[in-house]
Coordinates of C-alpha atoms in Angstrom, one line a residue:
X1 CA 11.0 -14.3 16.1
X2 CA 9.0 -17.0 14.3
X3 CA 9.4 -15.9 10.7
X4 CA 6.8 -18.4 9.5
X5 CA 4.1 -17.9 12.1
X6 CA 1.6 -16.6 9.4
X7 CA 2.7 -19.1 6.7
X8 CA -0.2 -19.8 4.3
X9 CA -2.2 -16.8 5.3
X10 CA -3.1 -14.4 2.6
X11 CA -3.1 -10.6 2.2
X12 CA -4.6 -8.6 -0.6
X13 CA -3.5 -5.0 -1.1
X14 CA -5.5 -2.8 -3.5
X15 CA -3.8 0.5 -4.2
X16 CA -3.9 3.1 -7.0
X17 CA -0.3 3.7 -8.2
X18 CA 3.1 2.1 -8.4
X19 CA 4.9 3.2 -5.2
X20 CA 1.8 3.3 -2.9
X21 CA 2.9 0.0 -1.6
X22 CA 6.5 1.0 -0.8
X23 CA 6.1 4.6 0.3
X24 CA 3.1 4.0 2.6
X25 CA 3.3 0.4 4.0
X26 CA 6.4 -1.2 2.5
X27 CA 7.7 -2.2 5.9
X28 CA 4.4 -4.0 6.8
X29 CA 4.4 -5.9 3.4
X30 CA 8.0 -7.0 3.9
X31 CA 7.3 -8.1 7.5
X32 CA 4.3 -10.3 6.6
X33 CA 6.0 -11.7 3.5
X34 CA 8.9 -12.7 5.7
X35 CA 6.4 -14.5 8.0
X36 CA 5.1 -16.6 5.1
X37 CA 2.0 -14.6 4.1
X38 CA 1.1 -14.8 0.5
X39 CA 0.7 -11.3 -0.8
X40 CA -1.3 -10.2 -3.8
X41 CA -0.8 -6.5 -4.8
X42 CA -3.1 -4.6 -7.2
X43 CA -2.1 -1.4 -8.8
X44 CA -5.1 0.2 -10.4
X45 CA -2.9 2.3 -12.7
X46 CA 0.6 2.3 -14.0
X47 CA 1.3 5.8 -12.8
X48 CA 1.5 7.2 -16.3
X49 CA 0.5 10.7 -15.3
X50 CA 3.0 11.1 -12.5
X51 CA 4.6 14.5 -12.4
X52 CA 8.1 13.2 -11.5
X53 CA 10.0 12.0 -14.6
X54 CA 13.4 11.4 -13.1
X55 CA 16.1 13.8 -12.0
X56 CA 17.2 15.1 -14.5
X57 CA 14.1 14.1 -16.5
X58 CA 14.5 11.1 -18.7
X59 CA 10.9 9.9 -19.1
X60 CA 7.9 11.2 -21.0
X61 CA 4.2 10.4 -21.2
X62 CA 4.9 7.6 -23.7
X63 CA 7.6 5.9 -21.7
X64 CA 6.5 6.4 -18.1
X65 CA 4.0 3.6 -17.8
X66 CA 6.5 0.9 -18.9
X67 CA 9.3 2.4 -16.6
X68 CA 7.0 2.5 -13.6
X69 CA 5.8 -1.0 -14.1
X70 CA 9.5 -2.2 -14.1
X71 CA 10.1 -0.2 -11.0
X72 CA 7.1 -1.7 -9.2
X73 CA 8.2 -5.2 -10.2
X74 CA 11.6 -4.6 -8.7
X75 CA 10.1 -3.1 -5.5
X76 CA 7.9 -6.2 -5.2
X77 CA 11.0 -8.4 -5.2
X78 CA 12.5 -6.4 -2.4
X79 CA 9.3 -6.6 -0.3
X80 CA 8.5 -10.2 -1.0
X81 CA 5.3 -9.6 -2.9
X82 CA 4.9 -12.6 -5.2
X83 CA 1.8 -11.6 -7.2
X84 CA 1.2 -8.3 -9.0
X85 CA -1.9 -7.3 -10.9
X86 CA -2.5 -4.2 -12.9
X87 CA -6.0 -3.0 -13.6
X88 CA -4.7 -0.8 -16.4
X89 CA -6.9 2.2 -15.5
X90 CA -5.6 5.5 -16.7
X91 CA -3.7 7.4 -14.0
X92 CA -5.8 10.2 -12.4
X93 CA -9.0 8.7 -13.7
X94 CA -9.9 6.0 -11.2
X95 CA -12.7 8.2 -9.8
X96 CA -14.3 8.3 -13.3
X97 CA -14.3 4.5 -14.0
X98 CA -17.8 3.0 -14.0
X99 CA -18.1 2.2 -10.3
X100 CA -20.2 -0.9 -10.5
X101 CA -17.7 -2.7 -12.8
X102 CA -14.8 -1.7 -10.6
X103 CA -16.5 -3.0 -7.5
X104 CA -17.4 -6.2 -9.3
X105 CA -13.8 -6.7 -10.4
X106 CA -12.4 -6.3 -6.9
X107 CA -15.1 -8.5 -5.4
X108 CA -14.2 -11.3 -7.9
X109 CA -10.6 -11.0 -6.9
X110 CA -11.5 -11.2 -3.2
X111 CA -13.5 -14.3 -3.9
X112 CA -10.6 -15.8 -5.8
X113 CA -7.8 -15.0 -3.3
X114 CA -9.8 -15.5 -0.1
X115 CA -7.5 -13.1 1.8
X116 CA -7.3 -13.1 5.6
X117 CA -6.4 -9.4 5.4
X118 CA -7.3 -6.7 2.8
X119 CA -5.5 -3.4 2.7
X120 CA -6.7 -0.3 0.8
X121 CA -7.1 3.5 1.1
X122 CA -9.8 5.2 3.2
X123 CA -12.3 6.7 0.8
X124 CA -12.1 10.1 2.5
X125 CA -8.7 10.2 4.1
X126 CA -6.8 8.8 1.1
X127 CA -5.7 12.2 -0.1
X128 CA -5.4 11.7 -3.8
X129 CA -8.7 11.2 -5.8
X130 CA -7.4 7.9 -7.2
X131 CA -6.6 6.7 -3.7
X132 CA -10.0 7.6 -2.4
X133 CA -11.8 6.0 -5.4
X134 CA -10.0 2.7 -5.2
X135 CA -10.5 2.6 -1.5
X136 CA -14.2 3.3 -1.8
X137 CA -14.6 0.6 -4.4
X138 CA -12.5 -2.0 -2.4
X139 CA -14.5 -1.3 0.7
X140 CA -17.8 -1.8 -1.2
X141 CA -16.4 -5.0 -2.8
X142 CA -15.4 -6.3 0.6
X143 CA -18.9 -5.6 2.0
X144 CA -20.6 -7.2 -1.0
X145 CA -18.7 -10.4 -0.7
X146 CA -19.5 -10.8 3.0
X147 CA -15.9 -11.9 3.3
X148 CA -14.8 -13.0 6.8
X149 CA -11.3 -11.5 6.7
X150 CA -10.3 -8.2 8.1
X151 CA -10.2 -4.9 6.1
X152 CA -7.8 -2.1 7.1
X153 CA -7.1 1.3 5.7
X154 CA -3.5 2.4 5.2
X155 CA -2.4 5.8 6.6
X156 CA 0.4 8.2 5.9
X157 CA 3.5 8.4 8.1
X158 CA 2.7 9.0 11.8
X159 CA -0.6 10.8 11.2
X160 CA -2.5 8.1 13.2
X161 CA -0.5 8.6 16.4
X162 CA -3.3 11.1 17.1
X163 CA -6.2 9.4 15.5
X164 CA -8.9 11.5 17.2
X165 CA -8.0 14.3 14.7
X166 CA -9.5 12.0 12.0
X167 CA -12.5 10.7 13.9
X168 CA -10.8 7.5 15.1
X169 CA -10.2 6.2 18.6
X170 CA -6.8 4.7 19.7
X171 CA -8.4 1.2 19.8
X172 CA -9.3 1.6 16.1
X173 CA -5.6 1.9 15.1
X174 CA -3.2 -0.9 14.4
X175 CA 0.5 -0.1 14.9
X176 CA 2.9 -2.4 13.2
X177 CA 6.5 -2.5 14.2
X178 CA 8.6 -2.6 11.0
X179 CA 12.0 -1.8 12.4
X180 CA 13.4 -5.1 11.3
X181 CA 12.2 -4.5 7.7
X182 CA 13.3 -1.0 7.0
X183 CA 16.2 -2.1 4.8
X184 CA 13.6 -3.8 2.5
X185 CA 11.4 -0.7 2.6
X186 CA 14.4 1.5 1.6
X187 CA 15.3 -0.8 -1.2
X188 CA 11.8 -0.6 -2.5
X189 CA 11.9 3.2 -2.2
X190 CA 15.0 3.2 -4.3
X191 CA 13.5 0.8 -6.9
X192 CA 10.9 3.6 -7.7
X193 CA 13.8 5.5 -9.0
X194 CA 12.0 8.0 -11.3
X195 CA 9.9 9.1 -8.3
X196 CA 12.6 9.3 -5.7
X197 CA 15.7 10.7 -7.5
X198 CA 14.6 14.2 -6.5
X199 CA 14.5 13.2 -2.8
X200 CA 18.0 13.5 -1.6
X201 CA 17.5 11.7 1.7
X202 CA 16.6 8.4 -0.2
X203 CA 20.1 8.3 -1.7
X204 CA 22.1 9.1 1.4
X205 CA 24.3 6.3 2.8
X206 CA 22.2 3.5 4.1
X207 CA 22.5 4.3 7.8
X208 CA 21.4 7.9 7.3
X209 CA 18.6 7.1 4.9
X210 CA 17.3 4.3 7.2
X211 CA 17.2 6.8 10.1
X212 CA 14.6 8.8 8.1
X213 CA 12.1 6.0 8.1
X214 CA 9.7 5.6 10.9
X215 CA 9.7 2.5 13.1
X216 CA 5.9 2.0 12.9
X217 CA 3.3 1.9 10.2
X218 CA -0.4 2.6 11.1
X219 CA -3.6 1.2 9.9
X220 CA -7.3 2.0 10.6
X221 CA -9.8 -0.8 11.2
X222 CA -12.8 -0.8 8.9
X223 CA -14.8 -2.7 11.4
X224 CA -14.4 -0.7 14.6
X225 CA -16.6 -3.0 16.5
X226 CA -14.3 -6.0 15.9
X227 CA -12.2 -7.0 18.8
X228 CA -8.5 -7.4 17.9
X229 CA -6.4 -9.8 19.8
X230 CA -3.8 -7.1 19.8
X231 CA -3.3 -3.8 18.1
X232 CA 0.2 -4.7 16.8
X233 CA -0.7 -7.5 14.4
X234 CA -3.1 -7.4 11.4
X235 CA -3.7 -11.1 11.5

């Protein structure tokens, strides 16, 4: 494997919370970081309204934001993400932020970074309202800039093994093999300690925990008319 085949290329990931990057697409981020891609990660919030506060609980509303920032920074180290940006939006309020200002902020970042690939949430299939809101704003910003890179929506687990259930065709789905990067993904999971201490499987011996992680991560193409060279590489 050529671990520098994408050296110098750029990826911008715009998500809502600390842990989105690890739990959903940590393997993909680790893979491309290992191939020399420069990754910029945006977390719109600091996850200060998260319901999980450690097991047993040791955080509160006053301490959670700082703790989750530290956890995210550690996760980024495991994944190879070099640049982290917080928008400092209050958790669970992304949908209420003035939309035009949020779109403009993301558009400015796209113009600055000039990414080859942008990752975000689908504005309908994101699940959490914060996910959908940041995905909608990022998609609008991408369109506004007229950027020539590729935009993909992240998806949960193996949901997109049957994309027709969500209105997508198989050719609209990118399947990334992250088998070689599951150790980094697990380390990133464990870095988000306050969110994962309640999940017993995360803390099993490495071999058992790694077996719980899927080999593939799936992404939906924003531009369904675009012809991909293959459906197993985002670049």
